[in-house]
Short mmCIF file of C-alpha atoms in Angstrom, two decimals:
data_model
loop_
_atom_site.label_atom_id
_atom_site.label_comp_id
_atom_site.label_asym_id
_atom_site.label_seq_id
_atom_site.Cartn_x
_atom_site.Cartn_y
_atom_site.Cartn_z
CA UNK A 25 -29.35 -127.67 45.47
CA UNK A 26 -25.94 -128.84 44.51
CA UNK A 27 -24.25 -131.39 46.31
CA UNK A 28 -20.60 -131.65 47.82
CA UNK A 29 -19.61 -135.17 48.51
CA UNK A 30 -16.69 -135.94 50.27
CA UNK A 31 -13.65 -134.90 47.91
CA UNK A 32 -10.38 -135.91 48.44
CA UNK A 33 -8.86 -133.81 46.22
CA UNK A 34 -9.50 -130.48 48.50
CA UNK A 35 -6.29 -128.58 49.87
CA UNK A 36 -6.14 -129.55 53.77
CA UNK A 37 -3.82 -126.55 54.47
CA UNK A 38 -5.90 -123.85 56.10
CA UNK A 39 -3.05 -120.70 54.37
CA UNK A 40 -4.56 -122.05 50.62
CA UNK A 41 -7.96 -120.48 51.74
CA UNK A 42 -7.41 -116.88 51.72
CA UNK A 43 -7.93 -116.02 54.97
CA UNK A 44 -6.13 -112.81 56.62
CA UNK A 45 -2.66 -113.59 58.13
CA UNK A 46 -3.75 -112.78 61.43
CA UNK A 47 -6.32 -115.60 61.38
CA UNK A 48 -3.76 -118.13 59.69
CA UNK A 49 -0.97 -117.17 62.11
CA UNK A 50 -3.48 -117.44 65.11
CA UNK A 51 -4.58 -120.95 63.53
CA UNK A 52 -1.08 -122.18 64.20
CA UNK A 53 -0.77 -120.89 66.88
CA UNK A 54 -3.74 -123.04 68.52
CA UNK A 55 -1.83 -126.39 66.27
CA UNK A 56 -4.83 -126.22 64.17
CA UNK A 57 -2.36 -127.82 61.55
CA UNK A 58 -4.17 -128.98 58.51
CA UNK A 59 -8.08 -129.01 58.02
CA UNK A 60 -10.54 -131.84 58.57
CA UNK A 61 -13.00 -132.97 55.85
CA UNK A 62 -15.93 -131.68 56.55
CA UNK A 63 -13.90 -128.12 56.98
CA UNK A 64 -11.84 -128.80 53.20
CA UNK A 65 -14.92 -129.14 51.80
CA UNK A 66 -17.13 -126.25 53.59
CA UNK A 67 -14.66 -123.68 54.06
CA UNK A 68 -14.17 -122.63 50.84
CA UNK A 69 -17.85 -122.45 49.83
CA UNK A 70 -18.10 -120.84 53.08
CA UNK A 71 -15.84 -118.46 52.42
CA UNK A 72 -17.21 -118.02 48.43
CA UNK A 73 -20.35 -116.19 50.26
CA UNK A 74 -22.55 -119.26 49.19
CA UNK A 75 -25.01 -121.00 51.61
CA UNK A 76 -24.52 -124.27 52.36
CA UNK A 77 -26.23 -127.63 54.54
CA UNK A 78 -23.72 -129.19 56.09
CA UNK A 79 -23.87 -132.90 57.49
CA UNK A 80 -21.45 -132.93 60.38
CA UNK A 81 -21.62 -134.07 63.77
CA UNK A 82 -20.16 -133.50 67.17
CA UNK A 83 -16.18 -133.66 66.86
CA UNK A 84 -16.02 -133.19 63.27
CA UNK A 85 -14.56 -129.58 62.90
CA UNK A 86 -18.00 -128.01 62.15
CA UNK A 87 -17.74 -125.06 64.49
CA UNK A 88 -14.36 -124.15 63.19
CA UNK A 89 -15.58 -124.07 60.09
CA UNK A 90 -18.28 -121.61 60.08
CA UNK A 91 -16.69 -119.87 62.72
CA UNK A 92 -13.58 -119.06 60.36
CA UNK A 93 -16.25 -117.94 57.84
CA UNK A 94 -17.97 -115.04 59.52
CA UNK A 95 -14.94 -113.92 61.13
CA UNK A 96 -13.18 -113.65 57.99
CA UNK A 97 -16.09 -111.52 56.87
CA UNK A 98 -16.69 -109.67 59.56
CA UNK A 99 -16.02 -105.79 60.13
CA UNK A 100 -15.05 -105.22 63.52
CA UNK A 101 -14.85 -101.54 63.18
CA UNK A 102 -18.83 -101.48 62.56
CA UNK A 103 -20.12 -102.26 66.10
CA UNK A 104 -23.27 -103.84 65.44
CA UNK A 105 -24.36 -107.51 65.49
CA UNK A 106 -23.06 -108.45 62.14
CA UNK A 107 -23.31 -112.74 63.04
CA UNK A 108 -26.19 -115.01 64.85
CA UNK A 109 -25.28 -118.65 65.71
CA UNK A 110 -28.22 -120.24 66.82
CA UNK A 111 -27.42 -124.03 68.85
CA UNK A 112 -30.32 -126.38 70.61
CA UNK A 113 -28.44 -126.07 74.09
CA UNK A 114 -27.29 -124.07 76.65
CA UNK A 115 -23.86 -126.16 76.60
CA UNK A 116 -23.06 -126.00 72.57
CA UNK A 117 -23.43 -122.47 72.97
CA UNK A 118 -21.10 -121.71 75.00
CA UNK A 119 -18.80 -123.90 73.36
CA UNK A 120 -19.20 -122.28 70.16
CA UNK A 121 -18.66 -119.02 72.04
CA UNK A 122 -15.92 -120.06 73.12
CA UNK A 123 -14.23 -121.51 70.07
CA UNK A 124 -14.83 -118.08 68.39
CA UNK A 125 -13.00 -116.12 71.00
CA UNK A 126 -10.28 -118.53 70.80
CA UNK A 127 -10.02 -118.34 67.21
CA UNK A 128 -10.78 -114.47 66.98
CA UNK A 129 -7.76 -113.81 69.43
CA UNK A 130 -5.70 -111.92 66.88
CA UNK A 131 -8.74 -109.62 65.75
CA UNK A 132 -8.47 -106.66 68.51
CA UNK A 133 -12.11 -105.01 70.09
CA UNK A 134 -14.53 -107.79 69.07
CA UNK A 135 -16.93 -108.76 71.15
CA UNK A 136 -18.85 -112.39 71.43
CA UNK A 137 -22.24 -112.47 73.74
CA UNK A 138 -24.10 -115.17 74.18
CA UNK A 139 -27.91 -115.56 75.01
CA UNK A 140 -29.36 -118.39 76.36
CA UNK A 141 -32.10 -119.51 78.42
CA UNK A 142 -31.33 -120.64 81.92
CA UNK A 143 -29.30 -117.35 82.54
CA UNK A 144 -30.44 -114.51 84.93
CA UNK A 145 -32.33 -111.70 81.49
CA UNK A 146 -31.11 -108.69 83.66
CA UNK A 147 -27.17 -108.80 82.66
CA UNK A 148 -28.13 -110.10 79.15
CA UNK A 149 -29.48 -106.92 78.81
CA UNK A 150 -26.80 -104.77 80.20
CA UNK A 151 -24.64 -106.33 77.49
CA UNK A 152 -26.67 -105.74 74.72
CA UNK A 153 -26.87 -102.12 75.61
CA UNK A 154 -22.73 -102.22 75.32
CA UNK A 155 -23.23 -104.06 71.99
CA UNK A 156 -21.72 -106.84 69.89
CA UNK A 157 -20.11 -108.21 66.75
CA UNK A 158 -21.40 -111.67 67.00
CA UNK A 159 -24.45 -113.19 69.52
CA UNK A 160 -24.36 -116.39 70.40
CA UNK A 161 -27.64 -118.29 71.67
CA UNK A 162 -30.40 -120.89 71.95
CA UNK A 163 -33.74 -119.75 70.06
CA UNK A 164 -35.92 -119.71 72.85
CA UNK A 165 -33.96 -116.70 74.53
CA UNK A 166 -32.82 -115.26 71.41
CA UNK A 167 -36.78 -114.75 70.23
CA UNK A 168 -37.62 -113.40 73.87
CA UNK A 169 -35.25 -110.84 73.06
CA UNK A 170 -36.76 -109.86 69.83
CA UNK A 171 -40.14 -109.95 71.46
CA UNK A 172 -39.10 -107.70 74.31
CA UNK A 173 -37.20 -105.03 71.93
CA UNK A 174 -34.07 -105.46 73.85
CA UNK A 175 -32.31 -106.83 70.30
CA UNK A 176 -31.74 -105.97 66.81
CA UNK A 177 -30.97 -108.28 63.97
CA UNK A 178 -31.26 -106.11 61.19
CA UNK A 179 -27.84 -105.60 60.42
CA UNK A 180 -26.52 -109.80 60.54
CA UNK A 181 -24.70 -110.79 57.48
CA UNK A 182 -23.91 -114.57 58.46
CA UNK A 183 -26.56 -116.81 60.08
CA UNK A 184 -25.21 -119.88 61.32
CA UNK A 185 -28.26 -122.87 62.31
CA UNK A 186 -25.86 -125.74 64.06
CA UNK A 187 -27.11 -128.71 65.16
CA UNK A 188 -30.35 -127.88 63.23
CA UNK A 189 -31.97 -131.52 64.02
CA UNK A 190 -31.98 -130.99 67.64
CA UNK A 191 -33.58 -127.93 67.24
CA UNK A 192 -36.10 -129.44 65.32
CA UNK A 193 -36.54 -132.38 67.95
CA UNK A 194 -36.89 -129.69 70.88
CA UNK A 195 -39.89 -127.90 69.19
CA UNK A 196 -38.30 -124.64 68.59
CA UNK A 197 -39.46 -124.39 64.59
CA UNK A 198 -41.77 -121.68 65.41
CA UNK A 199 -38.96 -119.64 67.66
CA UNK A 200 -36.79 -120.69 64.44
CA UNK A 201 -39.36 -118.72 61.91
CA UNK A 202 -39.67 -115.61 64.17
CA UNK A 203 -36.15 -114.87 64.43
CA UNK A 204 -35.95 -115.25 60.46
CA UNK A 205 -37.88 -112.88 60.09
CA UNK A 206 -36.13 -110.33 61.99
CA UNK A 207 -32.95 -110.73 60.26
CA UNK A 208 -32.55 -109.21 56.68
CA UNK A 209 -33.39 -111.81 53.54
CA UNK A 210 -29.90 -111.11 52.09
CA UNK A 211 -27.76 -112.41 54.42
CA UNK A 212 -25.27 -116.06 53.98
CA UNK A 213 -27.29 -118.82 56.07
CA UNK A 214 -25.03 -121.88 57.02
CA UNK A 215 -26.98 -125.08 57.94
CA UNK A 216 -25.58 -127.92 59.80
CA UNK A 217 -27.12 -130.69 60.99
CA UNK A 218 -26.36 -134.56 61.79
CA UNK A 219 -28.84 -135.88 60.46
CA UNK A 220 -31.31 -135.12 57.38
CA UNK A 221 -34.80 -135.92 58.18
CA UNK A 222 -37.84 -133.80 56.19
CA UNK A 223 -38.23 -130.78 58.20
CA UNK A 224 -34.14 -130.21 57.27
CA UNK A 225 -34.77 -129.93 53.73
CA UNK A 226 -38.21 -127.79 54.33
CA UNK A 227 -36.10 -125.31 56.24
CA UNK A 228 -33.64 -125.32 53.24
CA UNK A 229 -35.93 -124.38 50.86
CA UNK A 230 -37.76 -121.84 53.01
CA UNK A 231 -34.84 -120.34 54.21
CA UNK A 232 -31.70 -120.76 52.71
CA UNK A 233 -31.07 -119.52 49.02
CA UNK A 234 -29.66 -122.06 46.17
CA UNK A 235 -27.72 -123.60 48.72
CA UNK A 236 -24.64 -125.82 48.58
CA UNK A 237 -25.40 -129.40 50.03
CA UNK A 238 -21.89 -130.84 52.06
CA UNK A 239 -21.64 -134.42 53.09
CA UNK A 240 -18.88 -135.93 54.58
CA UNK A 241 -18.05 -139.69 55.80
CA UNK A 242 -18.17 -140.11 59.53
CA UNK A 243 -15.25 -138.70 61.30
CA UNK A 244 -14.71 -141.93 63.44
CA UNK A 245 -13.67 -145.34 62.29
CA UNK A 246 -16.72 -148.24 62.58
CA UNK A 247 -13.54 -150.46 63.59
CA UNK A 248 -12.11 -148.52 66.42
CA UNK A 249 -15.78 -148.90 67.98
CA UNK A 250 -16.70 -152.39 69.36
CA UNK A 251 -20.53 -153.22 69.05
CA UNK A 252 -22.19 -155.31 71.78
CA UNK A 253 -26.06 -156.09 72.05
CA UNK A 254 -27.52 -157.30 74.81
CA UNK A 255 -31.12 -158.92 74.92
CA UNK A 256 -32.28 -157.68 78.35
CA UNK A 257 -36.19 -157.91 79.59
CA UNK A 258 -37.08 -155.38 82.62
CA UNK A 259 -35.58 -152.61 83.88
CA UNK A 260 -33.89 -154.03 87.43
CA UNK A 261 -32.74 -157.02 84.15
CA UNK A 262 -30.90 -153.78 82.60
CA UNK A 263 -29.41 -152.11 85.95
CA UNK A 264 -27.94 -155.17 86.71
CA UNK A 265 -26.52 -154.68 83.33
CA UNK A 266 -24.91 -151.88 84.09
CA UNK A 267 -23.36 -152.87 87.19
CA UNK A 268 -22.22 -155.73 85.76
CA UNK A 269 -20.60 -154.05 82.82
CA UNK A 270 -18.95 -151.30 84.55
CA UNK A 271 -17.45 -153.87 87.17
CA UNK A 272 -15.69 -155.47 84.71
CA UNK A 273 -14.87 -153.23 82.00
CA UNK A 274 -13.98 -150.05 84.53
CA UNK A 275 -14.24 -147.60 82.01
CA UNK A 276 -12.88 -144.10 83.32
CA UNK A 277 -15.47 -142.27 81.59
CA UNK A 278 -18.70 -143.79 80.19
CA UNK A 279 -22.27 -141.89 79.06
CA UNK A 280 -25.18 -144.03 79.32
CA UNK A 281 -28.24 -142.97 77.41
CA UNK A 282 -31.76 -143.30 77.90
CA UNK A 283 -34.87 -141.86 75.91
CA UNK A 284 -36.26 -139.28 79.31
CA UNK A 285 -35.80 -137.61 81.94
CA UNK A 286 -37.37 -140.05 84.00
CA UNK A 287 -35.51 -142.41 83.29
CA UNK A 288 -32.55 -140.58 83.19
CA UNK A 289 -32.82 -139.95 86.62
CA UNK A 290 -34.26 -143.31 87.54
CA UNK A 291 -30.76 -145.00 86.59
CA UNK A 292 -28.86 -142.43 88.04
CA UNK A 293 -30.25 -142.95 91.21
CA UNK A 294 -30.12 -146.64 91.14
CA UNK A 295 -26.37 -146.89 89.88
CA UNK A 296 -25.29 -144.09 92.90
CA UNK A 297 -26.93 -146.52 94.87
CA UNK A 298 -24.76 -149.04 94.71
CA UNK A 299 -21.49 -147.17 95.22
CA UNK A 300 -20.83 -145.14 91.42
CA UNK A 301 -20.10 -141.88 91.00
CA UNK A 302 -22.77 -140.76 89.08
CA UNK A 303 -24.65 -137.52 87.49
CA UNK A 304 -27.68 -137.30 85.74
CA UNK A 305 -27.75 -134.92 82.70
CA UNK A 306 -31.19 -133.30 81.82
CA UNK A 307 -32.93 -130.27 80.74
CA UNK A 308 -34.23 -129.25 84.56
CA UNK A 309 -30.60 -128.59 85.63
CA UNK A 310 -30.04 -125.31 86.48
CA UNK A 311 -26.85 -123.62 84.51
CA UNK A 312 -24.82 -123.89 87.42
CA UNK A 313 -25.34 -127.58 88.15
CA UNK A 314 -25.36 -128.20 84.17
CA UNK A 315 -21.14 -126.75 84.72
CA UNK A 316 -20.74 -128.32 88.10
CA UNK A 317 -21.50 -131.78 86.60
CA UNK A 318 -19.82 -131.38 82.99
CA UNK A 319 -16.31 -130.17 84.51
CA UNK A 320 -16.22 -133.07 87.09
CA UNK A 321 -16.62 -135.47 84.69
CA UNK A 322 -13.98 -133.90 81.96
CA UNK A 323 -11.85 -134.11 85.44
CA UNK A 324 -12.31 -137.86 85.59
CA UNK A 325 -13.65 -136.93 88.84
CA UNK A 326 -17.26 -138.44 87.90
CA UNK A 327 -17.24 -141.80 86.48
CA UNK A 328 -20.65 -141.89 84.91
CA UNK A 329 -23.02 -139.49 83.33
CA UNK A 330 -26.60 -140.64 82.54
CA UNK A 331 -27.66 -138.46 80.27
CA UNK A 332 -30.83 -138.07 77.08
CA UNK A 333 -29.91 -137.64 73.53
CA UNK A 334 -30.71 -133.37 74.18
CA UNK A 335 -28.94 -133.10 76.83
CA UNK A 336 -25.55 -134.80 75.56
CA UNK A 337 -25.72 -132.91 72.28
CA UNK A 338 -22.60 -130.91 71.30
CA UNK A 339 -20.84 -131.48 74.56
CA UNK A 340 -17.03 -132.00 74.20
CA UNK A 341 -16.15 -135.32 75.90
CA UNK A 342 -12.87 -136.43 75.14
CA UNK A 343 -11.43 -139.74 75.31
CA UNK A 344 -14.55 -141.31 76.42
CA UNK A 345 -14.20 -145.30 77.15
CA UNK A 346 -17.67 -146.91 76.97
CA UNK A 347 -21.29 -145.91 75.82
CA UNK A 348 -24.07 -147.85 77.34
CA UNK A 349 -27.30 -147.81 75.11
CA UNK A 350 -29.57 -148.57 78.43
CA UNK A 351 -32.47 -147.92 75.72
CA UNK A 352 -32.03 -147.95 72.03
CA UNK A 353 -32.75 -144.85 69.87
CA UNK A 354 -35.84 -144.66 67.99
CA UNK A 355 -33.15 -143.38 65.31
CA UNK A 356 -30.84 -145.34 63.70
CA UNK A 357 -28.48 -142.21 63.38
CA UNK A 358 -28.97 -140.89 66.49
CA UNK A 359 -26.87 -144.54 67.47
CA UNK A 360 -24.59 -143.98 64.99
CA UNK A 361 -23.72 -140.54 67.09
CA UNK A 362 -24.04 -141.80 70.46
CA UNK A 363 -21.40 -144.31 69.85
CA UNK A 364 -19.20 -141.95 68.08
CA UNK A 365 -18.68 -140.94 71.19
CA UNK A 366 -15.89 -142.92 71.78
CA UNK A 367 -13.38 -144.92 70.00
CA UNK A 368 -11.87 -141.48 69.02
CA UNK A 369 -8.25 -140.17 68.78
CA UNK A 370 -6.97 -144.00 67.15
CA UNK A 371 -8.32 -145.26 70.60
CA UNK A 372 -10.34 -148.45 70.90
CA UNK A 373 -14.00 -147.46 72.74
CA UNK A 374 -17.01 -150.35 73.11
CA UNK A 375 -20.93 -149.73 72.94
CA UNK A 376 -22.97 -151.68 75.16
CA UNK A 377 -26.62 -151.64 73.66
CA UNK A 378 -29.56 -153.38 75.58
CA UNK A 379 -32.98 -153.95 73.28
CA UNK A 380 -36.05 -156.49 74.47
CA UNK A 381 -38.03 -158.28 72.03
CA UNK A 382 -40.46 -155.77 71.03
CA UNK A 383 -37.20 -153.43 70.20
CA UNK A 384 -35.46 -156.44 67.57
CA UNK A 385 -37.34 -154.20 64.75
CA UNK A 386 -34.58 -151.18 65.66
CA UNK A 387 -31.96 -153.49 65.05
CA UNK A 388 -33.04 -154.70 62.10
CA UNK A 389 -33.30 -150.75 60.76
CA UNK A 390 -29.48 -150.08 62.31
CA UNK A 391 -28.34 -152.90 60.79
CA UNK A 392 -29.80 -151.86 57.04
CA UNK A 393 -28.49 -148.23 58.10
CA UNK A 394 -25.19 -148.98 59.20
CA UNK A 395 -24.60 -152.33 56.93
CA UNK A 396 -24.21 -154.30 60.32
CA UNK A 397 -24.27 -157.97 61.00
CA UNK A 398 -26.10 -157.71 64.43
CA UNK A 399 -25.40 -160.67 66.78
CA UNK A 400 -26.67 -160.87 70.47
CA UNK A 401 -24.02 -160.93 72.89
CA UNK A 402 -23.86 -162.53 76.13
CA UNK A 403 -23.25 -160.04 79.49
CA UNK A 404 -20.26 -161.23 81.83
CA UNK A 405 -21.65 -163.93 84.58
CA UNK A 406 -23.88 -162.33 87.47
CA UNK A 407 -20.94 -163.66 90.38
CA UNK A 408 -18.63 -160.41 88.90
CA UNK A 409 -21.45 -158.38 90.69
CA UNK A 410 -19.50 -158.55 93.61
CA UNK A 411 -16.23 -157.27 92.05
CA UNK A 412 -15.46 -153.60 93.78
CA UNK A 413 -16.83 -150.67 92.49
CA UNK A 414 -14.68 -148.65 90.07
CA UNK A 415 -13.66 -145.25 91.81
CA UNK A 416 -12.54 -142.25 89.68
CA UNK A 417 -8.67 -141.40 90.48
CA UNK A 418 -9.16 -137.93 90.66
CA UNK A 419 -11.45 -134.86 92.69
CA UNK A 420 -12.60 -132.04 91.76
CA UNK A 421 -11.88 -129.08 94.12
CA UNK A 422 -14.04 -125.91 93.65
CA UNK A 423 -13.09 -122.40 94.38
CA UNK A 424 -14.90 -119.55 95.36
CA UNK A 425 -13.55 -117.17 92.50
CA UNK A 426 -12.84 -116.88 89.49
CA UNK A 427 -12.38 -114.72 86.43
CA UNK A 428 -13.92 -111.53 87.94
CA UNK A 429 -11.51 -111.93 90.71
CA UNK A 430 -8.60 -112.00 88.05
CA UNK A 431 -8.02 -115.68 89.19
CA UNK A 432 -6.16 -117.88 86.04
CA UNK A 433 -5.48 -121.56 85.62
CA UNK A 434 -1.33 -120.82 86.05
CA UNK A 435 -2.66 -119.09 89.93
CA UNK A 436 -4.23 -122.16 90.71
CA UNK A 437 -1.76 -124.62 89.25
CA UNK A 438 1.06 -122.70 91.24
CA UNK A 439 -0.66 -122.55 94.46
CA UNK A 440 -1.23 -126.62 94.16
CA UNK A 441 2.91 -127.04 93.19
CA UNK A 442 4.35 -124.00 94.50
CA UNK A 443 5.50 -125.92 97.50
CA UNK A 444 7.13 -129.07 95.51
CA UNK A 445 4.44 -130.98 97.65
CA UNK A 446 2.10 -131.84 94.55
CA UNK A 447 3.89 -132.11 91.69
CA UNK A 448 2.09 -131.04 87.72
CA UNK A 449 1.17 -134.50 87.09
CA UNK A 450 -0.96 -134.77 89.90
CA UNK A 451 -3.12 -131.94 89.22
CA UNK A 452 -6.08 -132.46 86.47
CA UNK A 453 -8.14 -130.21 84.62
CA UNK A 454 -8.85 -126.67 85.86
CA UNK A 455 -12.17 -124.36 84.22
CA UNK A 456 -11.94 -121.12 85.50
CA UNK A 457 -15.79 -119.28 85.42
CA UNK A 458 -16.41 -115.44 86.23
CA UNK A 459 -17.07 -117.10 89.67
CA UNK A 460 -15.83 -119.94 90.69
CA UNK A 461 -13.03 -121.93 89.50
CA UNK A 462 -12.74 -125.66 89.41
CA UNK A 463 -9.53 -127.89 89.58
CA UNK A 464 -8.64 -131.31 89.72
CA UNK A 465 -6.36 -133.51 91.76
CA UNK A 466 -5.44 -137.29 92.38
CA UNK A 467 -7.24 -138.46 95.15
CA UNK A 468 -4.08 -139.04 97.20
CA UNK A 469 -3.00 -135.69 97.53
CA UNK A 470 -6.51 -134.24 98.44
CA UNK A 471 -6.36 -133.15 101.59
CA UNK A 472 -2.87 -131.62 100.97
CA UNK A 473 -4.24 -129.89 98.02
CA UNK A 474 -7.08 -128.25 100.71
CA UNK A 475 -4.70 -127.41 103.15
CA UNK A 476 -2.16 -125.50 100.52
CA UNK A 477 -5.33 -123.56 99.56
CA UNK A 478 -6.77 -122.83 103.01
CA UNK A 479 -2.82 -121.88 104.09
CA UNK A 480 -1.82 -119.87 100.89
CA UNK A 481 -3.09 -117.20 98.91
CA UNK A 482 -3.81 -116.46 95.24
CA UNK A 483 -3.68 -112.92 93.70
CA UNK A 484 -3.03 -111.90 97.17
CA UNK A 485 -5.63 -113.28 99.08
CA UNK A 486 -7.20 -116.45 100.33
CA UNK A 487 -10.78 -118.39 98.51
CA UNK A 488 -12.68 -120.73 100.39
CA UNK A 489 -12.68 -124.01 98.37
CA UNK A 490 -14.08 -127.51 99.00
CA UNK A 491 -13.83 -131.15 97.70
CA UNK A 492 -17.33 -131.84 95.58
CA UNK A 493 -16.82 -136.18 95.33
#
């Protein structure tokens, strides 16, 4: 296996890599204006026909990367599933879906499905029958397919594995081997993965072929990250914790992470309880309360999502204030990622981390990991428990239609500041779904915002919507 480490010499201009003019022009067009590392050093390998293993995490470019790659290969006048990305969740997929319609918008006719679990098998199925270019999807679904007849992978030419630890973690190594073995041996397979543990490099040697090993140095600076550890016995100890740091600090947005479900939802409960708005983020969600929660809190309309390691993977939080380690990872890299979390963009983000005596052996292995100087901090004094609770500025409004109903994110903007009443600035973030749409709005112009809806009409006629927080 030969090994890429982190170049600087590599051309960061995405028009040096020989990619059609359509996909350069559409690049700009999106101000995708000069490459990051771990793309500079993937792409072209990528784009060589070589396989590679990639180390890249959330936020570092990856999907862009191998998403340029099979599009730049693909034929879209062959209609036949000519690409399989394969992600751990239901979340990352449709992300990466996403991001390869968005950078496939100047390539006319092609068609991106994705299949995951969670999802109703009956319209999965109708669209397979209508075919597609590239298929999108988590293994479990992808190998009930296969098993059921219902798809082909005998024609794929790029097989993309992202976020191939997770997989790993989630058990799906045996969905992983099936689905192999479906798809033809020559064929480019493009591994990435955050971390490297055994089972990585057994799946590179079983199915990858002379591969091209890519490393690159993490994509956020250690500096713009402040480290706190907090020796905390008991769990009501550690909730108090919370409380005390979110009454204080007021992040906007902060992710706290825990080890299960349980507790997950344990913490969630408890912090709701005394006045937060909260989520919990797990794997029993169904997909629509999975969306519900995720675009509330990209609105700023949820202040804090408890969430596990699987569950948070790949999802794109933006400008995220604090991370609260309620329990420490059992890996020192896994850390490394949850914190990376914030502190991004040249902004400052802190990392609360709680650990009890029988945990100091986890901070000795971060700190030989990581080259840290770990010093216990002390939390703010218990009589800022009675400081007000922090409430999120804005609320998120949903809407009974969406995409199937032609609705579009200018429709709903307009009908908010159509009047002059609500000006641009006051409206937030709006995800339109086949559905439903969501949108959201300061606080103080809430009601206002209902009664436009409930008064006016979009695309001719009127949706019923509602306040969720």
């Amino acid at each position: 296996m030969k090994d890429v480490i982190s170049s600087t010499s590599a051309s960061l201009d995405f028009s040096t890599l020989g990619l059609s003019s359509a996909l350069v022009e559409n690049l700009k067009s999106l101000d995708y204006l000069s490459m990051t590392p771990i793309q500079a050093e993937s792409l072209p390998i990528i784009l060589s026909g070589n396989d590679v293993i990639a180390q890249a995490k959330t936020g570092s470019g990856k999907t862009a990367a191998f998403s340029l790659g099979l599009l730049e290969r693909l034929e879209v006048e062959r209609f036949r599933i000519q690409s399989l990305v394969l992600c751990p969740t239901r979340e990352l997929a449709d992300q990466v879906a996403n991001e390869i319609r968005r950078l496939a918008r100047s390539i006319h006719n092609i068609k991106v499905l994705t299949l995951c679990g969670g999802k109703p098998f009956g319209p999965q199925l109708g669209s397979l029958e209508h075919g597609a270019h590239i298929v999108v999807g988590t293994p479990g679904r992808i190998e009930e397919h296969l098993r059921k007849g219902s798809l082909s992978l005998n024609h794929v030419q790029t097989f993309v594995l992202d976020e191939a630890d997770r997989m790993l973690e989630m058990g799906f190594q045996d969905a992983l081997e099936k689905i192999c073995i479906a798809m033809p041996e020559k064929r480019q397979t493009l591994l990435f993965s955050a971390t490297f543990p055994k089972e990585i490099e057994k799946i590179a040697q079983q199915y990858l072929h002379q591969p091209v090993r890519v490393q690159v140095k993490e994509t956020h600076s250690p500096s713009s990250i402040r480290q706190f550890f907090y020796p905390i016995e008991g769990e009501q100890a550690r909730l108090d914790a919370v409380e005390l740091l979110l009454k204080v600090h007021q992040p906007v947005s902060t992710v706290v992470f825990c080890n299960t479900k349980a507790t997950t939802q344990s913490v969630a409960l408890a912090i709701a309880a005394k006045g937060f708005s909260v989520q919990a983020l797990h794997g029993d969600l169904e997909q629509k309360e999975r969306d519900l929660i995720l675009t509330c809190f990209a609105s700023k309309a949820i202040s804090v999502l408890v969430a596990t390691d699987v569950a948070a993977r790949g999802l794109d939080i933006d400008a995220l204030d604090a991370v609260i380690n309620f329990e420490l990872s059992r890996d020192p890299e896994v850390h490394v990622h949850r914190i990376g979390r914030t502190g991004r963009a040249g902004e400052t983000g802190n990392a609360f981390s709680f650990f009890s005596e029988k945990e100091r052996y986890k901070l000795g292995l971060l700190a030989d990991t990581c080259q840290l100087d770990i010093q216990a901090s002390e939390l703010p004094a218990k009589e800022n428990l009675k400081l007000p609770v922090f409430k999120p500025a804005n609320v998120c409004i949903q809407i009974d239609g969406g995409k199937k109903q032609k609705l579009r994110p200018g429709d709903i903007l307009g009908a908010l500041t159509g009047t002059g009443q609500i000006t641009a600035q006051q409206v937030g973030k709006i995800s339109v779904y086949p559905m439903t749409a969501f949108v959201a709005v300061d606080r103080s112009v809430l009601k206002l915002a209902l009664k436009l809806f409930n008064d006016g009409k979009m695309k001719g006629r009127r949706f019923r919507v509602r306040a969720l927080n």
